[in-house]
Coordinates of C-alpha atoms in Angstrom, one line a residue:
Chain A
X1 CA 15.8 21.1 7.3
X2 CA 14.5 23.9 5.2
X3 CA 11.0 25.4 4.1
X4 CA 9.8 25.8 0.8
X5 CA 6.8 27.8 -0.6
X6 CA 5.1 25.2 -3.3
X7 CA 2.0 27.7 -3.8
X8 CA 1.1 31.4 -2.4
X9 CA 1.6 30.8 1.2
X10 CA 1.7 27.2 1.1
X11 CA 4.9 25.4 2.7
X12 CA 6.8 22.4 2.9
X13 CA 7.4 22.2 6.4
X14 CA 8.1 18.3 7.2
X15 CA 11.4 16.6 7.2
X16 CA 13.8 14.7 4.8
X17 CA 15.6 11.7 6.4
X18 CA 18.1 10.5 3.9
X19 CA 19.5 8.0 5.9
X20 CA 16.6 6.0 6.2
X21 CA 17.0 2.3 4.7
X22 CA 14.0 0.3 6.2
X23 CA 10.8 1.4 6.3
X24 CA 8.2 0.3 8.9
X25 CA 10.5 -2.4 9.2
X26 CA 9.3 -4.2 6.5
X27 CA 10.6 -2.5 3.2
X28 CA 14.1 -1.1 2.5
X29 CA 14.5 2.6 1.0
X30 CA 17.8 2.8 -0.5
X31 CA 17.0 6.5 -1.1
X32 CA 15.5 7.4 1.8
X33 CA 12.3 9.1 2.6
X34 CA 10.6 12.4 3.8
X35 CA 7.7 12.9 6.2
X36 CA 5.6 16.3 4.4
X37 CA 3.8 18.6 6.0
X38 CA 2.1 21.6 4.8
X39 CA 1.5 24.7 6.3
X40 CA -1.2 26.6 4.7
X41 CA -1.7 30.6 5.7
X42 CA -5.1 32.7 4.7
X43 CA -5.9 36.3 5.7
X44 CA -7.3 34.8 8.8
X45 CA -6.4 31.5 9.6
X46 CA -3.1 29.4 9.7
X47 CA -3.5 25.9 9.6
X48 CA -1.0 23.4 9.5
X49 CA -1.8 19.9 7.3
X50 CA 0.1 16.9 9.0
X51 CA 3.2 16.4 11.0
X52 CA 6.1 14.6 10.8
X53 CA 7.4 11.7 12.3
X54 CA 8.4 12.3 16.4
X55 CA 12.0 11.8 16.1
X56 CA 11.8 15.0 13.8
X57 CA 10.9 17.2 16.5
X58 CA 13.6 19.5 16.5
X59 CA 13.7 19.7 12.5
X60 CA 10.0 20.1 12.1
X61 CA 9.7 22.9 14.9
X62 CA 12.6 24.6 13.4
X63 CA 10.8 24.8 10.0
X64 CA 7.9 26.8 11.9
X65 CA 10.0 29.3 13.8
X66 CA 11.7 29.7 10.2
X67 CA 8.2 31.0 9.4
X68 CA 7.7 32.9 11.8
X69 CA 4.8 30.7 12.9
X70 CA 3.7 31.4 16.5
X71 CA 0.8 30.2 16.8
X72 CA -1.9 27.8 14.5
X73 CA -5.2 28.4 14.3
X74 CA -5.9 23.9 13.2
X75 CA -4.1 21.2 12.8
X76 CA -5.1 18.9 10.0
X77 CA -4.9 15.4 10.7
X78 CA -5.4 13.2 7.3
X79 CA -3.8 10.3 8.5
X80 CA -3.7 9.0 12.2
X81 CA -0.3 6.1 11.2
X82 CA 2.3 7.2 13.7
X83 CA 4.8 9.0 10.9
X84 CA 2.4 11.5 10.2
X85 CA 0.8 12.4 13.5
X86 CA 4.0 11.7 15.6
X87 CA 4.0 15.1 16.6
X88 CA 0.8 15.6 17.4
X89 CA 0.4 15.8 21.3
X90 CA 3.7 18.1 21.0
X91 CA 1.9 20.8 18.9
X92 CA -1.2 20.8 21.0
X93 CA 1.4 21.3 24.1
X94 CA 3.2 24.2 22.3
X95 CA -0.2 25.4 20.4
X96 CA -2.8 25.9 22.6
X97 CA -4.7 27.4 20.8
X98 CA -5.0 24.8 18.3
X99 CA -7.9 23.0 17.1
X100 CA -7.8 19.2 15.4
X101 CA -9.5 19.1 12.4
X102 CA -10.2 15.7 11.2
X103 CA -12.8 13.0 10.5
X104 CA -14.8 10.6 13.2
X105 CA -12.6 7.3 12.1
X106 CA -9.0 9.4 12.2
X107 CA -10.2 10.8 15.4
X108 CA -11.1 8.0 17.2
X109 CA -7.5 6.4 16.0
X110 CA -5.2 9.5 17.3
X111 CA -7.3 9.7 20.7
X112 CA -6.1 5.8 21.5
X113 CA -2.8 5.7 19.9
X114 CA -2.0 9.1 21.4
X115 CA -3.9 8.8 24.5
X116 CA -5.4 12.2 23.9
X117 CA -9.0 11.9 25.7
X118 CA -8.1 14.6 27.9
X119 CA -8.4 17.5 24.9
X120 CA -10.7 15.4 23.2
X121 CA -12.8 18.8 23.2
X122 CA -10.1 20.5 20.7
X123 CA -11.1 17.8 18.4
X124 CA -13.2 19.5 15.3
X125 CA -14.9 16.1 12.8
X126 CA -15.7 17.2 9.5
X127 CA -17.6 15.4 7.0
X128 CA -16.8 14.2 3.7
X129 CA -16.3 17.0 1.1
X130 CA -16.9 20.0 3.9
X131 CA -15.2 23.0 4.1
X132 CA -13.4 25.1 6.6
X133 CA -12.4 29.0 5.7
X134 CA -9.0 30.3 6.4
X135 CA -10.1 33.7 5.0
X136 CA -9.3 33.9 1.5
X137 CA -8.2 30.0 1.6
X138 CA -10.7 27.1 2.4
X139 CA -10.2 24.5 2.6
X140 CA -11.9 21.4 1.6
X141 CA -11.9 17.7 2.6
X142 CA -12.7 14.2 0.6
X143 CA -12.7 10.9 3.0
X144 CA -10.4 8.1 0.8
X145 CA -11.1 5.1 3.1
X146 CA -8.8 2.4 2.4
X147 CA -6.0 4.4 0.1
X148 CA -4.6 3.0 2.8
X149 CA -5.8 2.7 5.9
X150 CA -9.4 3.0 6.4
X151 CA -8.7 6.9 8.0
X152 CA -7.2 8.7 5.0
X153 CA -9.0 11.6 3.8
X154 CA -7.6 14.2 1.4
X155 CA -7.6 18.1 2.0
X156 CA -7.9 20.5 -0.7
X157 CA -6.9 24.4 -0.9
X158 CA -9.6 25.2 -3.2
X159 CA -8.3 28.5 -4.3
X160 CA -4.7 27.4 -5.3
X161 CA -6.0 24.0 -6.7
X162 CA -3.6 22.0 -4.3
X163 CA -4.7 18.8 -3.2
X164 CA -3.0 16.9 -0.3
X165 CA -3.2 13.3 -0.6
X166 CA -1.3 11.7 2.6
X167 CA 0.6 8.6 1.7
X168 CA -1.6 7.7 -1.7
X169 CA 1.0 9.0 -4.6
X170 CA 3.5 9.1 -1.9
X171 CA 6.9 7.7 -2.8
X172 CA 10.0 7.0 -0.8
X173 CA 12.5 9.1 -2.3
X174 CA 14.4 11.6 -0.3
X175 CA 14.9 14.5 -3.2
X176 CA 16.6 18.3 -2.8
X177 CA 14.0 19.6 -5.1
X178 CA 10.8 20.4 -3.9
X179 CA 9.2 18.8 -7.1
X180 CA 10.5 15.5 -9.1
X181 CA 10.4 14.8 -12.9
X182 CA 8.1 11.8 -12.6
X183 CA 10.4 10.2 -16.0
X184 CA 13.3 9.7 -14.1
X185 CA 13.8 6.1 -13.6
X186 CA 15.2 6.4 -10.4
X187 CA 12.3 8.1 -9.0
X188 CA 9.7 5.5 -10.7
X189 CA 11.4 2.4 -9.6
X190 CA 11.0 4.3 -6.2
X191 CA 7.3 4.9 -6.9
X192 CA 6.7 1.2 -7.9
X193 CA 8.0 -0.2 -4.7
X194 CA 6.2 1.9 -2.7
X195 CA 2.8 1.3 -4.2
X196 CA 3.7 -2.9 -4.3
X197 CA 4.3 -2.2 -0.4
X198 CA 1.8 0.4 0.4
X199 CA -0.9 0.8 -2.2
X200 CA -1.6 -2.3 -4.0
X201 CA -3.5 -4.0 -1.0
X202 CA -6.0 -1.5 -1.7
X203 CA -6.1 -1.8 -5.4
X204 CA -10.2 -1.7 -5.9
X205 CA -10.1 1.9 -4.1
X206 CA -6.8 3.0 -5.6
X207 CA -8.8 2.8 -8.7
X208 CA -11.8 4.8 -7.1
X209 CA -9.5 7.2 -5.6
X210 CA -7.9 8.0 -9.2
X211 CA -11.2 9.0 -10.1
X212 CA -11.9 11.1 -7.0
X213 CA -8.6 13.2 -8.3
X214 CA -9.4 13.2 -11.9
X215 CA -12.9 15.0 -10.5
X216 CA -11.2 17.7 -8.5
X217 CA -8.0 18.1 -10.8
X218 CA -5.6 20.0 -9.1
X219 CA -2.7 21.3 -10.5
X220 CA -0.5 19.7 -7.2
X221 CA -0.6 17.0 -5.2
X222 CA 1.3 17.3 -2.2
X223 CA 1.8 13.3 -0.8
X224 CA 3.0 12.8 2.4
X225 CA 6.0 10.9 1.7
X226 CA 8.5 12.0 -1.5
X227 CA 8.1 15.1 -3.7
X228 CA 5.4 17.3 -4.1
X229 CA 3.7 16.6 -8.0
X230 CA 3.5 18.8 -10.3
X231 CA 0.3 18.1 -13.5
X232 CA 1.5 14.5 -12.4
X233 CA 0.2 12.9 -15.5
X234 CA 2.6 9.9 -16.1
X235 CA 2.6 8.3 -12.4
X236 CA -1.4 8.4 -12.5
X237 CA -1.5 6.7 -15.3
X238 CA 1.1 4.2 -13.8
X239 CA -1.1 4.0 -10.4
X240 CA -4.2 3.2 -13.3
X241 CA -1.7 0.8 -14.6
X242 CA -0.6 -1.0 -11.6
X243 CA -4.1 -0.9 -9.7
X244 CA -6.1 -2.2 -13.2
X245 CA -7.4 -6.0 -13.2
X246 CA -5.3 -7.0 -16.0
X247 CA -1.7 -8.5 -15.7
X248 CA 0.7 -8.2 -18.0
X249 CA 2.4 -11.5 -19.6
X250 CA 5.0 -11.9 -17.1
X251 CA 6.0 -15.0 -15.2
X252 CA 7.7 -14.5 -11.7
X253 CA 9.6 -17.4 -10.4
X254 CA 10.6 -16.9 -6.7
X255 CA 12.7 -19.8 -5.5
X256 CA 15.3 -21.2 -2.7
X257 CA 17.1 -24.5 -3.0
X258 CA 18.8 -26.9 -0.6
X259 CA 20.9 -29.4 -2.3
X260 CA 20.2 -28.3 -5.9
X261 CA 17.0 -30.0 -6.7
X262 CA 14.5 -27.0 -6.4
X263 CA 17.0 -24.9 -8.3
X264 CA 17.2 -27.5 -11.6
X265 CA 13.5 -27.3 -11.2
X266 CA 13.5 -23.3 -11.5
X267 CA 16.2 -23.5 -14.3
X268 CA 13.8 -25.8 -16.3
X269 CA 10.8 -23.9 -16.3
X270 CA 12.2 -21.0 -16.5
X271 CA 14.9 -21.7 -19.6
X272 CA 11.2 -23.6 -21.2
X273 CA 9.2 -20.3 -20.9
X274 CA 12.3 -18.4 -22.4
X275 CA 12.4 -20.7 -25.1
X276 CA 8.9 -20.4 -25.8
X277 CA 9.2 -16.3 -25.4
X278 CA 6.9 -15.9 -22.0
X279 CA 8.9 -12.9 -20.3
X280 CA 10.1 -14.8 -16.7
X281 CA 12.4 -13.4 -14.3
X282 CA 13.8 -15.5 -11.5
X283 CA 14.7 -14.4 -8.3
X284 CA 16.6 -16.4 -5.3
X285 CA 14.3 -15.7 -2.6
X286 CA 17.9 -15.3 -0.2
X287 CA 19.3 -12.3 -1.9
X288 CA 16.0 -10.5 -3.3
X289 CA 14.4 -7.9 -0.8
X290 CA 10.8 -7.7 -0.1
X291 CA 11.2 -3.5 -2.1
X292 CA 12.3 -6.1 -5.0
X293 CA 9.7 -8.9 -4.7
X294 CA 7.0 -6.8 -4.1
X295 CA 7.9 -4.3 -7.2
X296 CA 8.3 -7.4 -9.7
X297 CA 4.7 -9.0 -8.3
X298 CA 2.7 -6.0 -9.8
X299 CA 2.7 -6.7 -13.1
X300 CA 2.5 -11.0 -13.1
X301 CA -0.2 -12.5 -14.3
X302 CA 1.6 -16.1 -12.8
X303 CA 3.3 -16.4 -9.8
X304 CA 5.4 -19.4 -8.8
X305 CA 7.2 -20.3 -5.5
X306 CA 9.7 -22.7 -5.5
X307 CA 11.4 -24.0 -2.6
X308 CA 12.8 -27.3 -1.1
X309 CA 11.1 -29.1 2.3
X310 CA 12.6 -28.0 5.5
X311 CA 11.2 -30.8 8.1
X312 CA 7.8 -30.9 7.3
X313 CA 7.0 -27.7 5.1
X314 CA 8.3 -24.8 3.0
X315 CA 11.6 -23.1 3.6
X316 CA 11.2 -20.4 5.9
X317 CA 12.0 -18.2 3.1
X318 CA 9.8 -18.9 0.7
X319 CA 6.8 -18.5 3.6
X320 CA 8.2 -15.3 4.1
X321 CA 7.7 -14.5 0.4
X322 CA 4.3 -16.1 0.3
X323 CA 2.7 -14.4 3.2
X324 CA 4.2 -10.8 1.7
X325 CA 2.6 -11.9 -1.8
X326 CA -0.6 -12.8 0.1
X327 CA -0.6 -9.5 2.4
X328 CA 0.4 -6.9 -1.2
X329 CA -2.9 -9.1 -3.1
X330 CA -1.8 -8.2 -6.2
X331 CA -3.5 -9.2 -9.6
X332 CA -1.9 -12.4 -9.9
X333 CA -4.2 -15.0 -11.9
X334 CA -2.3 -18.1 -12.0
X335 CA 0.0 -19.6 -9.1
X336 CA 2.0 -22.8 -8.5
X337 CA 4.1 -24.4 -6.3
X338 CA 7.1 -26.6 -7.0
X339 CA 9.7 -28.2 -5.0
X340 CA 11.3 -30.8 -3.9
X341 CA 11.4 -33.2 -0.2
X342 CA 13.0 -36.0 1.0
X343 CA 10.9 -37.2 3.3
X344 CA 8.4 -34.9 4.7
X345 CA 5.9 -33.9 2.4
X346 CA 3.6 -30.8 3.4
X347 CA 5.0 -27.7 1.5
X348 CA 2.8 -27.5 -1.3
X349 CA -0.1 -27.6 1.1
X350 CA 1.0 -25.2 3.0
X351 CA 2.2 -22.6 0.3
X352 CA -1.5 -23.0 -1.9
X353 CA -3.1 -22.7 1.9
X354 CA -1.4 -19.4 2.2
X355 CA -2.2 -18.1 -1.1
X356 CA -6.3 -19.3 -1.4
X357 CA -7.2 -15.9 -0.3
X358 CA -5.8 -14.3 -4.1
X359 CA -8.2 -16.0 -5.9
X360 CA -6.1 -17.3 -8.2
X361 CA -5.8 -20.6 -10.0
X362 CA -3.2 -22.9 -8.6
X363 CA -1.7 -24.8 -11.2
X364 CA -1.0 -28.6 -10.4
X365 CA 2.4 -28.6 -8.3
X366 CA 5.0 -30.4 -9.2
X367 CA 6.6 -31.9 -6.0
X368 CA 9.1 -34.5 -6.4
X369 CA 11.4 -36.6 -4.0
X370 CA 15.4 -35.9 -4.4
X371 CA 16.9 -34.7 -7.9
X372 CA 14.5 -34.1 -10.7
X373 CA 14.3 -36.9 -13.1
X374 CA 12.0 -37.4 -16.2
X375 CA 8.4 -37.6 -14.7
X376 CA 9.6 -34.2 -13.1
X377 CA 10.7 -32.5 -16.3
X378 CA 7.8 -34.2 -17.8
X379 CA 5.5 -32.6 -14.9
X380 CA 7.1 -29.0 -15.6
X381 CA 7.2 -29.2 -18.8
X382 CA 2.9 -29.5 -18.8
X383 CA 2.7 -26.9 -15.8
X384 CA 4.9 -24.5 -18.8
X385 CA 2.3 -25.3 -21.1
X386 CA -0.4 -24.4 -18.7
X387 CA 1.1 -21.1 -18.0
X388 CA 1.6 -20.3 -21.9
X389 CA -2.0 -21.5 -22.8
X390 CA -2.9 -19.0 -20.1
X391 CA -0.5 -16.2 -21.3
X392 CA -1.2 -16.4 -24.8
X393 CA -5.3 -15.2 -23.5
X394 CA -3.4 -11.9 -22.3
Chain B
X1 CA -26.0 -18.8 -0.7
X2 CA -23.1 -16.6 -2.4
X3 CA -19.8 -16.5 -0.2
X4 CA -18.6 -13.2 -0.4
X5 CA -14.5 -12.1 -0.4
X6 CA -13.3 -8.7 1.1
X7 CA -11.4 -6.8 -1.4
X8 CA -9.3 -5.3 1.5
X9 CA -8.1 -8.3 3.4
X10 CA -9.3 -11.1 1.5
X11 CA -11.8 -12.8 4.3
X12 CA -14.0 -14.6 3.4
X13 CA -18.0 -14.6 4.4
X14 CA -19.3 -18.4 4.3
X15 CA -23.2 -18.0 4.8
X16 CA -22.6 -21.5 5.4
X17 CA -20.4 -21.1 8.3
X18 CA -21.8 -17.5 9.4
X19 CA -19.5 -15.4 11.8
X20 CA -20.5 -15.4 15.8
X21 CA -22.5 -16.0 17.6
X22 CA -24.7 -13.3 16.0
X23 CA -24.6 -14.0 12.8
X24 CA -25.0 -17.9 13.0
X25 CA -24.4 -20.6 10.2
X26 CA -26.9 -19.9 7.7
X27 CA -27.4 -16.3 7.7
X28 CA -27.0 -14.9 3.9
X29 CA -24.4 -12.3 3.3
X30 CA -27.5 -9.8 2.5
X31 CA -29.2 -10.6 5.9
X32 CA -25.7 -9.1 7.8
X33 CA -27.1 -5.5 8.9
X34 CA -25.0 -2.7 6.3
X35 CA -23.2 -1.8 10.0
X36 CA -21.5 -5.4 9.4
X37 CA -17.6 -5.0 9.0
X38 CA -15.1 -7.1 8.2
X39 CA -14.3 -9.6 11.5
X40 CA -10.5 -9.3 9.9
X41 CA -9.8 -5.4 8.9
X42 CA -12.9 -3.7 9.6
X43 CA -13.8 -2.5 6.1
X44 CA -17.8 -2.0 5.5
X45 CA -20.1 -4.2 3.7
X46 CA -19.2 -2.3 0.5
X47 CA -15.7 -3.5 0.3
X48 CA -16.8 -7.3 -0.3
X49 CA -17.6 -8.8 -3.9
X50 CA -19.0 -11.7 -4.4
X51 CA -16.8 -14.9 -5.0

């Protein structure tokens, strides 16, 4: 693919895939991704921050030679998830002299997912905010449990104020330019979705983590997915935004219908929140992605689901959508299920079962047999007021 | 005795229900040892909030 020099003597050596449309099987990228990696050379020491995914091999390898790289002195290992240390048991074949620099929890993660207990001795752990000299680099390294998995730790080149970051600020955005105007709407849409899918689990440390980089201030942050980030002012203040404990006034109305019953439902809540000027957007759970769903639950401070009963319990659908909503725990204070049955009559259980972990309040559902007659519009028409009591407290 | 929610998966410690055999039905969320983790995700005694 090609190298790039983002600092003195600090590359981009990872990969771009353009192509790619799912990620992790679980959240489409309609502009692709990249999988960084950063090769960082002092007077003395080479060392090599990350990998790249294994598919990559030839691309990633190609990037070294490019650099006339021969041999590395440690490979830094932030993040043990498979797309980053893919490459790993490679490098150690083709460098060996190579040492693993990385801490007890990533360590013990690559050594069973790799099955590397056989050069468990070219492991070096470091400690949280230790350093290792490269000459007239050092680096330094921060543990960031749970930004996201309970591994990550960042590494900083002191010096050059460059701060790696692995997947925390990352986006999924495959860009020709080393570094991306964080404005453009194309790439914060991007940015959203991949916080809703990979960050906003971990919202109480995001926060702690924003802190950590206010503290150490670098001048760029090199992610592991997307473009590097240059004095990236506006996406932390997003990430504060996104990761804070307060919701905005937004309703989200997810919903599926059957025979046209659960859909008048959505129509009437939704047209009564309009009319009473409580931002709502409505999505059909069959033609919205979870890249769209989970974007659009960032922000709400009420979430409802609506769907019809299939047998006994929800449409498969909308327990897709809940257990996605209940996985991305985002800030969500109010949720409520409505829907409609004709005979069996265990979806709302099911669905406010599913969400009880949020901590929300679940509204009073309104579940009704067949078409939705006045009782029903009576029942929304409370749950509406319910929702703008709670909005107008915003 | 305070029932206490995980901020990274969303378990929740009943004192009332304990969890295992170790920590039987009863034992207080401050009794669990700080090397307690999550039964769920793993994260540390630090990650939970009271509910």
């Amino acid at each position: 693919m090609a190298t790039r020099e983002i600092a003195d003597r600090i590359y981009s050596v990872g990969t771009i895939d353009w192509d790619l449309r799912y990620f992790d099987a679980i959240m489409p990228t309609p502009r692709g991704s990249s999988y960084n990696s950063y090769l960082v050379k002092g007077s003395e020491k080479t060392a090599l921050i990350d990998t790249c995914k294994p598919n990559d091999e030839a691309d990633f390898i190609t990037n070294l030679m490019r650099l006339d790289q021969h041999s590395l002195d440690y490979i830094i290992i932030d993040h043990a998830e498979q797309d980053h240390s893919g490459l790993l048991p490679l490098l150690l074949e083709i460098f060996p002299g190579a040492k693993v620099v990385t801490n007890e929890t990533c360590k013990g993660l690559l050594l069973a997912m790799h099955h590397l207990e056989e050069v468990e001795e070219r492991f070096i752990v470091i400690g949280d905010r230790e350093t290792l000299s490269l000459g007239d680099k050092t680096l330094k390294f921060y543990l960031a449990p749970w930004v996201h998995w309970p591994d990550t730790m960042f590494t900083e080149v002191i010096e050059d104020k460059v701060l790696f970051t692995t997947d925390f600020l990352g986006t999924h955005y495959a860009a020709p330019t080393l570094y991306q105007d964080d404005e453009s709407p194309d790439y914060l849409e991007a940015a959203k979705r991949y916080y809703a899918a990979i960050m906003m689990p971990f919202r109480s440390s995001v926060q702690e983590h924003l802190n950590l980089i206010d503290e150490i201030a670098p001048k760029i942050i090199g992610p592991s997915h997307g473009p590097v980030l240059r004095m990236p002012a506006k996406i932390i203040d997003l990430y504060r935004d996104w990761s804070g404990d307060s919701p905005k006034n937004l309703v989200i109305v997810a919903y599926v219908s059957m025979h046209g019953s659960t859909e008048l439902m959505t129509k009437f809540l939704v047209d009564d929140l309009v009319q009473r000027g409580i931002p709502v957007h409505q999505y059909n759970l069959l033609e919205t992605d979870t890249g769209v769903l989970g974007s659009a639950i960032v922000d709400a401070a009420t979430i409802v689901i609506a769907t019809p009963t299939v047998l006994f319990g929800p449409h498969p659908v909308a327990v897709n959508a809940a257990y996605l909503i209940r996985a991305l725990r985002p800030k969500v204070q109010q949720i409520a299920v409505i829907g409609s049955y004709g005979w069996g009559t265990n979806a709302v259980n099911y669905l406010e079962e599913m969400l009880s972990p949020l901590s929300a309040k679940i509204l009073e559902p309104v579940y009704i047999r067949g078409q939705p007659e006045e009782t029903a519009i009576t029942a929304l028409h409370a749950m509406a007021d319910a929702i703008v009591e709670h909005h107008k407290t915003l | 005795m305070d029932k206490y929610r995980c901020t990274i998966c969303g378990y929740v410690y009943d004192p009332e229900k304990g969890a295992g055999i170790m920590y039987p039905a009863g034992t207080s969320f401050e009794k669990l040892p700080d090397t307690w983790k999550c039964p769920v995700c793993g994260a540390p005694k630090t990650q939970f909030k009271k509910v």
